JSON list of C-alpha atoms in Angstrom, two decimals:
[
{"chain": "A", "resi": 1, "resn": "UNK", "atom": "CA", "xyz": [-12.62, -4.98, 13.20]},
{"chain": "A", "resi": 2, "resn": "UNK", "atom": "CA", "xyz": [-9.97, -2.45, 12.47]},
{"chain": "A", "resi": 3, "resn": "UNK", "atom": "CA", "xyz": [-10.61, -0.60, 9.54]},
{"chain": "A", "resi": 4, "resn": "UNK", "atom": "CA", "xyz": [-9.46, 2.28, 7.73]},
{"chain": "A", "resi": 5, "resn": "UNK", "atom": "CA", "xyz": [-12.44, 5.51, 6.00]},
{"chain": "A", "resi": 6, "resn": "UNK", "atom": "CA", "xyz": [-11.20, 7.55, 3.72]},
{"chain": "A", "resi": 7, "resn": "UNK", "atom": "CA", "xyz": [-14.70, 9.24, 2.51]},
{"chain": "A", "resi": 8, "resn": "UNK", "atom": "CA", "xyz": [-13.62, 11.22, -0.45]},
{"chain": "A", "resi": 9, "resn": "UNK", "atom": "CA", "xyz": [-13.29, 9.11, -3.18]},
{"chain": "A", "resi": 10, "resn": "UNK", "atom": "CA", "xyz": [-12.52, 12.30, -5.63]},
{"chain": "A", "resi": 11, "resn": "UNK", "atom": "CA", "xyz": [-11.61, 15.62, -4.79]},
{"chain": "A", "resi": 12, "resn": "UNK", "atom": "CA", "xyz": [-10.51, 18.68, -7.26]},
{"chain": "A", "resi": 13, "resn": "UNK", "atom": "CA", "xyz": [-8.92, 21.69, -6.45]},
{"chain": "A", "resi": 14, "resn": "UNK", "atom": "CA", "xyz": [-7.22, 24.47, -7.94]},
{"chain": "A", "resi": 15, "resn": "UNK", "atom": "CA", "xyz": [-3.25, 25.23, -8.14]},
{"chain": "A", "resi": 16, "resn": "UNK", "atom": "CA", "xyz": [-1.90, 26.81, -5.72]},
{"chain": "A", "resi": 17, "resn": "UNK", "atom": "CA", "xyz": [-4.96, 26.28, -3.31]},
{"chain": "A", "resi": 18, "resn": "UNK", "atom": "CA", "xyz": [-5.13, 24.50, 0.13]},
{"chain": "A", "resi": 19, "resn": "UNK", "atom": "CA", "xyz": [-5.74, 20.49, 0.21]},
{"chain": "A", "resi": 20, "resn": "UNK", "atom": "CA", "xyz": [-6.81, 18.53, 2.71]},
{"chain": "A", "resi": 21, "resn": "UNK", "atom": "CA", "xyz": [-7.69, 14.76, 2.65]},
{"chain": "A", "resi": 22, "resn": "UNK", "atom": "CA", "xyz": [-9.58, 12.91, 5.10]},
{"chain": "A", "resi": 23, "resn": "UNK", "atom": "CA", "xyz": [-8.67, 9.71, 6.92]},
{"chain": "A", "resi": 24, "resn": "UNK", "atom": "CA", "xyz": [-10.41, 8.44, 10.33]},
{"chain": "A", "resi": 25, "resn": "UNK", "atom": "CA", "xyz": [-9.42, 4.50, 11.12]},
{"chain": "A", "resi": 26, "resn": "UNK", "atom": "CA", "xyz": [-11.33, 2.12, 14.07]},
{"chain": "A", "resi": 27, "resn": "UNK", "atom": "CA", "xyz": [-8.64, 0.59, 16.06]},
{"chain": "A", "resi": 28, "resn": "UNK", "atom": "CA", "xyz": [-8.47, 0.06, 20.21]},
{"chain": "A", "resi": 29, "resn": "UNK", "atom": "CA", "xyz": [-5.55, 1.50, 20.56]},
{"chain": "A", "resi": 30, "resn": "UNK", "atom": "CA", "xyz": [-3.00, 4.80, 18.93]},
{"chain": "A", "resi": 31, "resn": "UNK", "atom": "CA", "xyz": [-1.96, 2.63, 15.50]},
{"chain": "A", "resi": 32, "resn": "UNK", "atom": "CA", "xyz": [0.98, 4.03, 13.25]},
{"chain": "A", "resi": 33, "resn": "UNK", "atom": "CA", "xyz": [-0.40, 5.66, 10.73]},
{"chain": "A", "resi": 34, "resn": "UNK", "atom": "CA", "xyz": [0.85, 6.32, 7.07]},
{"chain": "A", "resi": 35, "resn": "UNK", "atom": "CA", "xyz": [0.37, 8.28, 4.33]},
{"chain": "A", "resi": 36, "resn": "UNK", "atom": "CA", "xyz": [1.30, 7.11, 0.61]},
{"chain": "A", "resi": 37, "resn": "UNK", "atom": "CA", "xyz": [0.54, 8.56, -3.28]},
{"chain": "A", "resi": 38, "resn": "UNK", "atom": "CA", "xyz": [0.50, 6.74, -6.04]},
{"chain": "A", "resi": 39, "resn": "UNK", "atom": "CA", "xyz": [1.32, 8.56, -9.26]},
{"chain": "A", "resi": 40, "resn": "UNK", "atom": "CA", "xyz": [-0.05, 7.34, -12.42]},
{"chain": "A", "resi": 41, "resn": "UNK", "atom": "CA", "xyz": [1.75, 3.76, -13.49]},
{"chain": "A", "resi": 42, "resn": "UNK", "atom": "CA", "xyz": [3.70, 4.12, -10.82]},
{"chain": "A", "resi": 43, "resn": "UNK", "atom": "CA", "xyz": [3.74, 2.30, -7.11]},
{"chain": "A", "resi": 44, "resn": "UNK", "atom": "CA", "xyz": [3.35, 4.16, -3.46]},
{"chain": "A", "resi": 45, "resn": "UNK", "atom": "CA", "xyz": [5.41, 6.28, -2.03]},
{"chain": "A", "resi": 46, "resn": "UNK", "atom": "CA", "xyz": [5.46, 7.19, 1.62]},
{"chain": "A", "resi": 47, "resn": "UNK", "atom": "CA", "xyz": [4.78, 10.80, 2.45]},
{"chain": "A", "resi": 48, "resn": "UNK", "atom": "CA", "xyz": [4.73, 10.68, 6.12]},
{"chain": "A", "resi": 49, "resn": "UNK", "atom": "CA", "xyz": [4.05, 8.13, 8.83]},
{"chain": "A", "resi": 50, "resn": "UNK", "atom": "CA", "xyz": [3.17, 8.95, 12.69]},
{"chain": "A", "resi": 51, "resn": "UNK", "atom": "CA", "xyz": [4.32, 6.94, 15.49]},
{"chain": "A", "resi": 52, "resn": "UNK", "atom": "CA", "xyz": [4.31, 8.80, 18.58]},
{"chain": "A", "resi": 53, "resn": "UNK", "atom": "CA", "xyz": [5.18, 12.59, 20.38]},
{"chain": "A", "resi": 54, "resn": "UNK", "atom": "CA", "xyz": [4.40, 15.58, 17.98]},
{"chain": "A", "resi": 55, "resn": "UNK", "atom": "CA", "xyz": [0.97, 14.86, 16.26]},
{"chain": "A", "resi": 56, "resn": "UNK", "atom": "CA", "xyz": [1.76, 17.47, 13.88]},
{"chain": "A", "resi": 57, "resn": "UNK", "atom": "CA", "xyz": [3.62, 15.41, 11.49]},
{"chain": "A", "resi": 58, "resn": "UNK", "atom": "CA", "xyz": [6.21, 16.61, 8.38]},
{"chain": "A", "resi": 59, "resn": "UNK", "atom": "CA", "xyz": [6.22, 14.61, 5.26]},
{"chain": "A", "resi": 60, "resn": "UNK", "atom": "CA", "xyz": [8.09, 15.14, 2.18]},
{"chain": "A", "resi": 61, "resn": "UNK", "atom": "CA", "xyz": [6.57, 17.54, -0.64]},
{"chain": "A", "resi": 62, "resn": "UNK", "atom": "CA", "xyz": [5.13, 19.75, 1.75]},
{"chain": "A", "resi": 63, "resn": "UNK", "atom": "CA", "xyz": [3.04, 17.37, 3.00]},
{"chain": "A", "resi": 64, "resn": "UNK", "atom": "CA", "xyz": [1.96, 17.32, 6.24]},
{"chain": "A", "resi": 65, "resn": "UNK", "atom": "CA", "xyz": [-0.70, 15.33, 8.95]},
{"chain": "A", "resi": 66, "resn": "UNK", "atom": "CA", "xyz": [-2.39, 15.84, 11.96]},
{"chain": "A", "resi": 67, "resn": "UNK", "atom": "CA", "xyz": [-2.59, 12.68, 14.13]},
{"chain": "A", "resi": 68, "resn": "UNK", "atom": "CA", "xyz": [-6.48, 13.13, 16.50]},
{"chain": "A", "resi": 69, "resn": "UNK", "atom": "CA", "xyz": [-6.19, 11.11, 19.30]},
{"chain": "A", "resi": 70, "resn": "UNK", "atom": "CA", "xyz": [-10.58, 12.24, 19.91]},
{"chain": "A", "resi": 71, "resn": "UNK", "atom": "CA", "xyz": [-11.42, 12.22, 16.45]},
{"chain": "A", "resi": 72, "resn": "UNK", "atom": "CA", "xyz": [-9.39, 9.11, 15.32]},
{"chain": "A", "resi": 73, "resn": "UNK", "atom": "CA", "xyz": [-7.93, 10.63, 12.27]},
{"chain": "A", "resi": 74, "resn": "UNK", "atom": "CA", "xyz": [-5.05, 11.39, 10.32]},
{"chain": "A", "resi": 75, "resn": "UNK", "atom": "CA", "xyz": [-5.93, 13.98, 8.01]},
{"chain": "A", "resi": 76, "resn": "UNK", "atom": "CA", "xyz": [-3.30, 15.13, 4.87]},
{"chain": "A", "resi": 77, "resn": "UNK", "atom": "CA", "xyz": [-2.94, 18.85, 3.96]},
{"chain": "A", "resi": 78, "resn": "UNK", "atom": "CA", "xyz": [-0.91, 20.83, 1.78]},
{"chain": "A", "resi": 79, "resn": "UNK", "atom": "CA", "xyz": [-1.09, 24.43, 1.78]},
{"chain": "A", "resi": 80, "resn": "UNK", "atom": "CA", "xyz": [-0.68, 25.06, -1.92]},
{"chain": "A", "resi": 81, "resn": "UNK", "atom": "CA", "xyz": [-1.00, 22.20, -4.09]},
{"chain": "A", "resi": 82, "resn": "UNK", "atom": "CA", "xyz": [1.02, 22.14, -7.29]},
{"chain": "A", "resi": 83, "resn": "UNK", "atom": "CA", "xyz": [-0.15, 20.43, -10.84]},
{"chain": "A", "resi": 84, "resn": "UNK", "atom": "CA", "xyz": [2.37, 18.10, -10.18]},
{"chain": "A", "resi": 85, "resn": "UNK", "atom": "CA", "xyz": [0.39, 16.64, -6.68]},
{"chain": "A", "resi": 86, "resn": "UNK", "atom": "CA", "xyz": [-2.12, 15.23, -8.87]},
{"chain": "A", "resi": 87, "resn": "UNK", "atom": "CA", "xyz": [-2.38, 11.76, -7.68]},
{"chain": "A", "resi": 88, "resn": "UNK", "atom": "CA", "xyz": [-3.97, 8.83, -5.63]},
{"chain": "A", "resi": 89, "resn": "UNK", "atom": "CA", "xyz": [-3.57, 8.85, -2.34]},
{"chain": "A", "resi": 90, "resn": "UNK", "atom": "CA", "xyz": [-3.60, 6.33, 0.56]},
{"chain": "A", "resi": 91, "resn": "UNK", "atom": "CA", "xyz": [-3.81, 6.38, 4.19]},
{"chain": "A", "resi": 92, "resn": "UNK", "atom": "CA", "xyz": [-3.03, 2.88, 5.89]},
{"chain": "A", "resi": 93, "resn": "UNK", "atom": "CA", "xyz": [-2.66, 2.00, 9.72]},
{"chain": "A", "resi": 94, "resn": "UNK", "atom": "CA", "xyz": [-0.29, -0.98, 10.54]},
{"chain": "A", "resi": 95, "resn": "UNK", "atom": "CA", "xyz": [-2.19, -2.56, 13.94]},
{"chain": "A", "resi": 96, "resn": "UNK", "atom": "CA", "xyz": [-2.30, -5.67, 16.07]},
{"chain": "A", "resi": 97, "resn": "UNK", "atom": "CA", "xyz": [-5.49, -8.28, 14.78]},
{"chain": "A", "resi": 98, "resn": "UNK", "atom": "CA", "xyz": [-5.43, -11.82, 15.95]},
{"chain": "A", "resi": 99, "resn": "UNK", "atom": "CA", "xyz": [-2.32, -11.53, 17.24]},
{"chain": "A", "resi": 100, "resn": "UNK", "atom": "CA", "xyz": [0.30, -10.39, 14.86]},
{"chain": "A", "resi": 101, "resn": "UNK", "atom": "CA", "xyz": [0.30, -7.00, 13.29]},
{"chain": "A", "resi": 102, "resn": "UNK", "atom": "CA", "xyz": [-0.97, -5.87, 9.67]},
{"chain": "A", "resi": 103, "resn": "UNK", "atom": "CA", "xyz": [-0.91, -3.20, 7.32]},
{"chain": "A", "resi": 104, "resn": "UNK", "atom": "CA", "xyz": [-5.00, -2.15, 6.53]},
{"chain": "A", "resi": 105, "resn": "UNK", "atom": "CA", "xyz": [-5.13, 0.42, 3.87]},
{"chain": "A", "resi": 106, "resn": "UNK", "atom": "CA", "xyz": [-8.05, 3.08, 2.62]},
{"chain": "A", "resi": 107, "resn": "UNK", "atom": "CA", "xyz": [-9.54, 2.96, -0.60]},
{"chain": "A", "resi": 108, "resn": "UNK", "atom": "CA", "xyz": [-7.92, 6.01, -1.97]},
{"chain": "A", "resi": 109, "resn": "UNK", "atom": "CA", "xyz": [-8.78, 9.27, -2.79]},
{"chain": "A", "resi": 110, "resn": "UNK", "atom": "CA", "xyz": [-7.91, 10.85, -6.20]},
{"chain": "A", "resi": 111, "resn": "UNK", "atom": "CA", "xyz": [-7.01, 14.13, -6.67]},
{"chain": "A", "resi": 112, "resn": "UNK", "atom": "CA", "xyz": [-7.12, 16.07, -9.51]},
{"chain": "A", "resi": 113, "resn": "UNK", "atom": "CA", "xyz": [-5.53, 19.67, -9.84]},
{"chain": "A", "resi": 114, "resn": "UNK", "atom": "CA", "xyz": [-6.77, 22.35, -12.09]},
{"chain": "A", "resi": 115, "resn": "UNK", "atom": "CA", "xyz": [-4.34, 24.75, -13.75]},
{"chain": "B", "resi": 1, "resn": "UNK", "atom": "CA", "xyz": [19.35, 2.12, -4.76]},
{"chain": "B", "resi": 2, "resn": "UNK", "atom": "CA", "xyz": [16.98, 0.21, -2.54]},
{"chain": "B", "resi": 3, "resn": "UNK", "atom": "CA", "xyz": [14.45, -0.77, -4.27]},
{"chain": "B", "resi": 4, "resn": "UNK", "atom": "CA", "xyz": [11.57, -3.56, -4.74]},
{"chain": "B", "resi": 5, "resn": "UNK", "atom": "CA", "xyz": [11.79, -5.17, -7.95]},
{"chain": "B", "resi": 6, "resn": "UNK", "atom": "CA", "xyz": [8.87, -6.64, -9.69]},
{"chain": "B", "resi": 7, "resn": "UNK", "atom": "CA", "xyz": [8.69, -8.87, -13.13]},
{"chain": "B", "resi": 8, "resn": "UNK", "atom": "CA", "xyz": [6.67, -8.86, -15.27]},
{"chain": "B", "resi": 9, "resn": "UNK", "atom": "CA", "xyz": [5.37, -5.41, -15.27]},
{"chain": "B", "resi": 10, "resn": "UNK", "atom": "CA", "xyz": [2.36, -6.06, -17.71]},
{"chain": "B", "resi": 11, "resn": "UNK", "atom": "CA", "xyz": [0.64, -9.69, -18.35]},
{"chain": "B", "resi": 12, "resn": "UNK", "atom": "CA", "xyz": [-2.32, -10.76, -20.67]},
{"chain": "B", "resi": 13, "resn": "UNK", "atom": "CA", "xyz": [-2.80, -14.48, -20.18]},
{"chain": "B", "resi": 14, "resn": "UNK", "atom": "CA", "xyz": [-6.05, -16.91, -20.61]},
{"chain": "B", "resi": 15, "resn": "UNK", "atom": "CA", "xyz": [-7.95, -18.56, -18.17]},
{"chain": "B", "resi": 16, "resn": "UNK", "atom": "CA", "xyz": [-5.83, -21.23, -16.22]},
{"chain": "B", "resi": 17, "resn": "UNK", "atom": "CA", "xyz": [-2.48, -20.84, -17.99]},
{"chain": "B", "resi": 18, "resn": "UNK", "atom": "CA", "xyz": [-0.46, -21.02, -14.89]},
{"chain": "B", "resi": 19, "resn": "UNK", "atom": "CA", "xyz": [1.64, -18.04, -14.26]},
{"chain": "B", "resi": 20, "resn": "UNK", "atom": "CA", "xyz": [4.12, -16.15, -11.81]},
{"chain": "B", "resi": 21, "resn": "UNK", "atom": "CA", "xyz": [4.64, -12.84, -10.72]},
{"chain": "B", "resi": 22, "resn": "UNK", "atom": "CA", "xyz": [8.75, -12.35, -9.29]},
{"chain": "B", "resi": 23, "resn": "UNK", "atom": "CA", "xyz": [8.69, -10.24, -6.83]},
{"chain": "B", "resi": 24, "resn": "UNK", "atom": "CA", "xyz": [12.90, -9.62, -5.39]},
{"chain": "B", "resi": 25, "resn": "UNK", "atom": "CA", "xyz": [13.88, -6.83, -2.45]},
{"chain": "B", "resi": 26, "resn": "UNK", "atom": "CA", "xyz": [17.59, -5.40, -2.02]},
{"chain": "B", "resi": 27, "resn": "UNK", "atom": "CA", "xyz": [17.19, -4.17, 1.29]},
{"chain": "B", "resi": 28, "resn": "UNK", "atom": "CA", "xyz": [17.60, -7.17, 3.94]},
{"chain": "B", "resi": 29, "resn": "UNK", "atom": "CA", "xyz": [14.02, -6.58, 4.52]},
{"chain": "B", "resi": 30, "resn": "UNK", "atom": "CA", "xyz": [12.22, -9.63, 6.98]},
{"chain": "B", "resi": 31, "resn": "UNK", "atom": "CA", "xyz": [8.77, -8.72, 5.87]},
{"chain": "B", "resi": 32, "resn": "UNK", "atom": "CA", "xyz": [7.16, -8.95, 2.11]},
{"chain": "B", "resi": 33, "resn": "UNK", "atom": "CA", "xyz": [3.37, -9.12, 1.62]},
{"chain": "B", "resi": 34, "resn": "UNK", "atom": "CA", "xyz": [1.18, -9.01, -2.08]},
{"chain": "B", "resi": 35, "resn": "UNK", "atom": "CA", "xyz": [-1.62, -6.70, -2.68]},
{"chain": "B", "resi": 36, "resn": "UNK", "atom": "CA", "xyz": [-4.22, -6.01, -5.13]},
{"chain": "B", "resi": 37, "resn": "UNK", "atom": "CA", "xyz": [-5.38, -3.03, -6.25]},
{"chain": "B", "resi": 38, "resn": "UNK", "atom": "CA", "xyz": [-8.70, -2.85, -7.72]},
{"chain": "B", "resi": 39, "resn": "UNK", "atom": "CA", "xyz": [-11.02, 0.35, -8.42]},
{"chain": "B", "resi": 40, "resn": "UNK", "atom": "CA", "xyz": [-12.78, 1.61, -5.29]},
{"chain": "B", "resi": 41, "resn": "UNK", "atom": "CA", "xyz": [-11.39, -1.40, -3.34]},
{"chain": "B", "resi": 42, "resn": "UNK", "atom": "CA", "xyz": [-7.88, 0.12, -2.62]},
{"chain": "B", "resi": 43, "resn": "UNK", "atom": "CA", "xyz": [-5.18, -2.18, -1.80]},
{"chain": "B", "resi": 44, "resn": "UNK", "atom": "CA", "xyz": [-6.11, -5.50, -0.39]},
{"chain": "B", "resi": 45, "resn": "UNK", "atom": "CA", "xyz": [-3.76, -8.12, 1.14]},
{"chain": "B", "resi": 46, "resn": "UNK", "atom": "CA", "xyz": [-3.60, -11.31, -0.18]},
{"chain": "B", "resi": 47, "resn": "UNK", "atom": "CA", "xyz": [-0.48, -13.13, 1.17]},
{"chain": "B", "resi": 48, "resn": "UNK", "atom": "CA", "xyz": [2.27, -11.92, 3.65]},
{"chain": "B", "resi": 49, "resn": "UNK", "atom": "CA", "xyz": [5.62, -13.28, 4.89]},
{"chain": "B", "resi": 50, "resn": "UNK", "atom": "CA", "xyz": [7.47, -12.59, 7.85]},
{"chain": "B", "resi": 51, "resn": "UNK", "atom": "CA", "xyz": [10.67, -14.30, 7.37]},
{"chain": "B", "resi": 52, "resn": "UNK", "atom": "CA", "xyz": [12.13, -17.36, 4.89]},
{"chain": "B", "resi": 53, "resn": "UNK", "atom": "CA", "xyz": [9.66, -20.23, 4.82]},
{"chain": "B", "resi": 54, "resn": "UNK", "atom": "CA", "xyz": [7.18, -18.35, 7.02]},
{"chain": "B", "resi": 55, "resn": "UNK", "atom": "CA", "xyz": [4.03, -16.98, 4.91]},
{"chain": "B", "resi": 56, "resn": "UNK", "atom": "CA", "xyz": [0.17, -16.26, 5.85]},
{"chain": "B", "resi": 57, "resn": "UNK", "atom": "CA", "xyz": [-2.76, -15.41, 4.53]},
{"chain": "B", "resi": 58, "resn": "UNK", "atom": "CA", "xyz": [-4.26, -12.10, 4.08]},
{"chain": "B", "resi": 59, "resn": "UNK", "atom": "CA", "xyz": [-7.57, -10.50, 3.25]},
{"chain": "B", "resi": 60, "resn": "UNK", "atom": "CA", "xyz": [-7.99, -12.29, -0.36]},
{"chain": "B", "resi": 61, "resn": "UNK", "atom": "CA", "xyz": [-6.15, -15.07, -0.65]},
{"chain": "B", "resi": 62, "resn": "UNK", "atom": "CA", "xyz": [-7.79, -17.44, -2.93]},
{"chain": "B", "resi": 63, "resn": "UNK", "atom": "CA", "xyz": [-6.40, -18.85, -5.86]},
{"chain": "B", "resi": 64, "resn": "UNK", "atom": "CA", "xyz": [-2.63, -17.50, -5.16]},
{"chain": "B", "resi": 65, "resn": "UNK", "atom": "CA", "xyz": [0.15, -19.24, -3.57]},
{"chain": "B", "resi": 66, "resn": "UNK", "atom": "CA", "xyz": [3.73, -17.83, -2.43]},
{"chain": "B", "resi": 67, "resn": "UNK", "atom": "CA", "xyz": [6.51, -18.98, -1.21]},
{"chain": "B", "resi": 68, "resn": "UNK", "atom": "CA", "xyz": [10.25, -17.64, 0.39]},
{"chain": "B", "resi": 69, "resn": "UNK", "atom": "CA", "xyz": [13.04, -19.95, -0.15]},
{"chain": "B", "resi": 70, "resn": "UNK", "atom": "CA", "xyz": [14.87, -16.76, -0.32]},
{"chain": "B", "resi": 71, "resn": "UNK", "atom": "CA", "xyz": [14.76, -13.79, 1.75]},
{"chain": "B", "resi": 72, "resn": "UNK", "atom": "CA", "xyz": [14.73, -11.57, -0.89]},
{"chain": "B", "resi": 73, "resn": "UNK", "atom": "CA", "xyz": [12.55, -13.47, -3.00]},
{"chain": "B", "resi": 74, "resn": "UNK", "atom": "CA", "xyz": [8.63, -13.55, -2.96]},
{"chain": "B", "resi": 75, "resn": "UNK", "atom": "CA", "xyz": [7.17, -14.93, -5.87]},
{"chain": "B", "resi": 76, "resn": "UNK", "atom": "CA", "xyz": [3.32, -15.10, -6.58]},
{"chain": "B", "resi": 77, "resn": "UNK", "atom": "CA", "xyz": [2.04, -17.74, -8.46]},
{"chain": "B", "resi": 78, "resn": "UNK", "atom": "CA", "xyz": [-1.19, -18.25, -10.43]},
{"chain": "B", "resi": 79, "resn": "UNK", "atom": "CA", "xyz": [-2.05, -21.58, -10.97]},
{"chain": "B", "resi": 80, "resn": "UNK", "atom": "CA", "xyz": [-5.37, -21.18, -12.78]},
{"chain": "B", "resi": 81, "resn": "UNK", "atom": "CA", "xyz": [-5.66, -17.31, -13.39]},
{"chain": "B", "resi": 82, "resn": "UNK", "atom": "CA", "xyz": [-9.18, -16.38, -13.57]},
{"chain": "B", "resi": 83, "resn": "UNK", "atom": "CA", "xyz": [-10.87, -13.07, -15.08]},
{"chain": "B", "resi": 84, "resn": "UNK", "atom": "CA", "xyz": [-11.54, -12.02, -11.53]},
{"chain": "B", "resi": 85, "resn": "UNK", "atom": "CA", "xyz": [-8.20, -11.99, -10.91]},
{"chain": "B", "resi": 86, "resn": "UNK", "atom": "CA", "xyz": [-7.37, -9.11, -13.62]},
{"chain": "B", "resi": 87, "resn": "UNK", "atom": "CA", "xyz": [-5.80, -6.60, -11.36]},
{"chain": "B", "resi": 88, "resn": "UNK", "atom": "CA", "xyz": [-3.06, -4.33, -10.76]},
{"chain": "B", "resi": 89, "resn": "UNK", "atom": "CA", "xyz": [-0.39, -6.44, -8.11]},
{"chain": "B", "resi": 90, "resn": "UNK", "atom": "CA", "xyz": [2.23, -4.59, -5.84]},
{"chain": "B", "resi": 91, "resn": "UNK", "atom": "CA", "xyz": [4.58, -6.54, -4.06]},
{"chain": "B", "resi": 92, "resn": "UNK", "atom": "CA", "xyz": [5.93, -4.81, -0.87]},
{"chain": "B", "resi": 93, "resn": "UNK", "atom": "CA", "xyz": [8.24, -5.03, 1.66]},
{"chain": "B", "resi": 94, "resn": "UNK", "atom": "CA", "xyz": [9.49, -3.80, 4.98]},
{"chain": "B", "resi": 95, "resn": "UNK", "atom": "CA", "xyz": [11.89, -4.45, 8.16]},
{"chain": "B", "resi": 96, "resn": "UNK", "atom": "CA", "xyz": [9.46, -4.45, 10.48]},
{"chain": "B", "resi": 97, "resn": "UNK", "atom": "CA", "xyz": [5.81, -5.61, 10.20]},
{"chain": "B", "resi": 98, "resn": "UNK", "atom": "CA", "xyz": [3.23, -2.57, 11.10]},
{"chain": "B", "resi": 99, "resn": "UNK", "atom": "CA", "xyz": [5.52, -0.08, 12.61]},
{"chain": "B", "resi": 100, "resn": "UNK", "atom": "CA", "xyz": [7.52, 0.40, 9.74]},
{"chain": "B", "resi": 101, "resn": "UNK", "atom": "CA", "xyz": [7.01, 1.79, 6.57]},
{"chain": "B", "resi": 102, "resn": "UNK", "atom": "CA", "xyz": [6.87, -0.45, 3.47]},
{"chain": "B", "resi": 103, "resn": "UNK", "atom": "CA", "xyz": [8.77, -0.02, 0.15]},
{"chain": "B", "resi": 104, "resn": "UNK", "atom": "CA", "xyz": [6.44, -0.89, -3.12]},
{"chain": "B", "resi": 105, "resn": "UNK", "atom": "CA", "xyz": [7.38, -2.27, -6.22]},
{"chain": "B", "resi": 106, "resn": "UNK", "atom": "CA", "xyz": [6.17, -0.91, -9.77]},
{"chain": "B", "resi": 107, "resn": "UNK", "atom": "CA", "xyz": [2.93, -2.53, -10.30]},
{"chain": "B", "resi": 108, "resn": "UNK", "atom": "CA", "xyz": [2.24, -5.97, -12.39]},
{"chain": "B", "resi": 109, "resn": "UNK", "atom": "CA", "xyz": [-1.04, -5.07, -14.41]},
{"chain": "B", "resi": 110, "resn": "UNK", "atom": "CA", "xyz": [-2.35, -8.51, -15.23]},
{"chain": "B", "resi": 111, "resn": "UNK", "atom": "CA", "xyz": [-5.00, -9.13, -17.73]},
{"chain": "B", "resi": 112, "resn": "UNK", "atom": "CA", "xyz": [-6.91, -12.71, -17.79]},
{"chain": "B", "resi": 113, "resn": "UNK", "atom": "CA", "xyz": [-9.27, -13.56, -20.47]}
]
């Protein structure tokens, strides 16, 4: 069944440091992936979504992804993360099951950013 | 603005006092779907629609109902709330289904005692 990982459920970093967050998905085939955050009390926003061509992929915020055809991920990174990123994020694949496509979303990971 | 609306934002109600959750889209969009988000479970599906008077199932479907008379309309309905259905609701919607990106509502936080 398709599924989406996203193994760190909590990660902390510093301002200003690098950020990377880890999402690997089982699905037959290339799915379109997306990234989304969820400030507090607030609903998702998408950061970036992959589709096809460059798998280096520009979101908005300074956001960007790296689609792994061999690896089957689609891992976030920021180079310098600001107070302000602190957040839950959410990677999601939309893909074909039983015959009509689907959204299938992570758990989350939650970052917190120290000042 | 574009935008997914969704009413009411925060609920406490009592076990099996019916209720419903509007959920309304400005954008022309075919698809809508309702999630829940609980802790360490992420979003989970629990109803989807692809066009007016078309809806499925998703993951976690039991105990809701939907239904589009209205393409821009996607209301979720309760009819005996539960506690284990205290959860934080997102309504959603998108052109496509899949390949596209989908546009979230606020957040209902509903609370059932």
């Amino acid at each position: 069944a398709q599924s989406v990982t996203q193994p760190d459920i909590h990660i902390t970093v510093s301002e200003g440091a690098s950020l990377e967050l880890r999402c690997n998905y089982s699905y037959g085939a290339t799915p379109y992936l997306f990234w989304y955050v969820q400030s507090p009390g607030q609903g998702l926003q998408l950061l970036l979504k992959y589709f096809s061509g460059d798998t280096l992929v520009q979101g908005i915020k300074g956001f960007e992804a790296e689609f792994k055809r061999s690896q089957s991920s689609f891992n976030l990174r920021k180079p310098s993360v600001h107070w302000s990123d602190a957040a839950e994020y959410f990677c999601a694949v939309g893909a074909m099951t039983s015959g009509t496509y689907k959204y299938i979303f992570g758990t989350g990971t939650r970052l917190k950013v120290l000042a | 603005e574009a935008q997914v609306t969704q009413n009411p934002r925060y609920l406490i109600t009592v076990t099996g006092k019916k209720l419903t959750v509007t959920c309304s889209q400005n954008m022309n969009h075919e698809y809508m779907s309702w999630y829940r988000q609980d802790p360490g479970l992420g979003l989970r599906q629990i109803y989807y629609s692809m066009n007016v008077e078309v809806t499925d199932k998703g993951d976690v479907p039991e105990g809701y109902k939907v239904s589009r008379k209205e393409k821009r309309n996607f209301p979720l309905i309760l009819e005996s709330p539960s506690p284990n259905q205290t959860s934080l609701y997102f309504c959603a919607s998108s052109f496509l289904i899949g390949s596209d990106e989908q546009y979230f509502g606020p957040g209902t936080r509903l609370t059932v005692t």
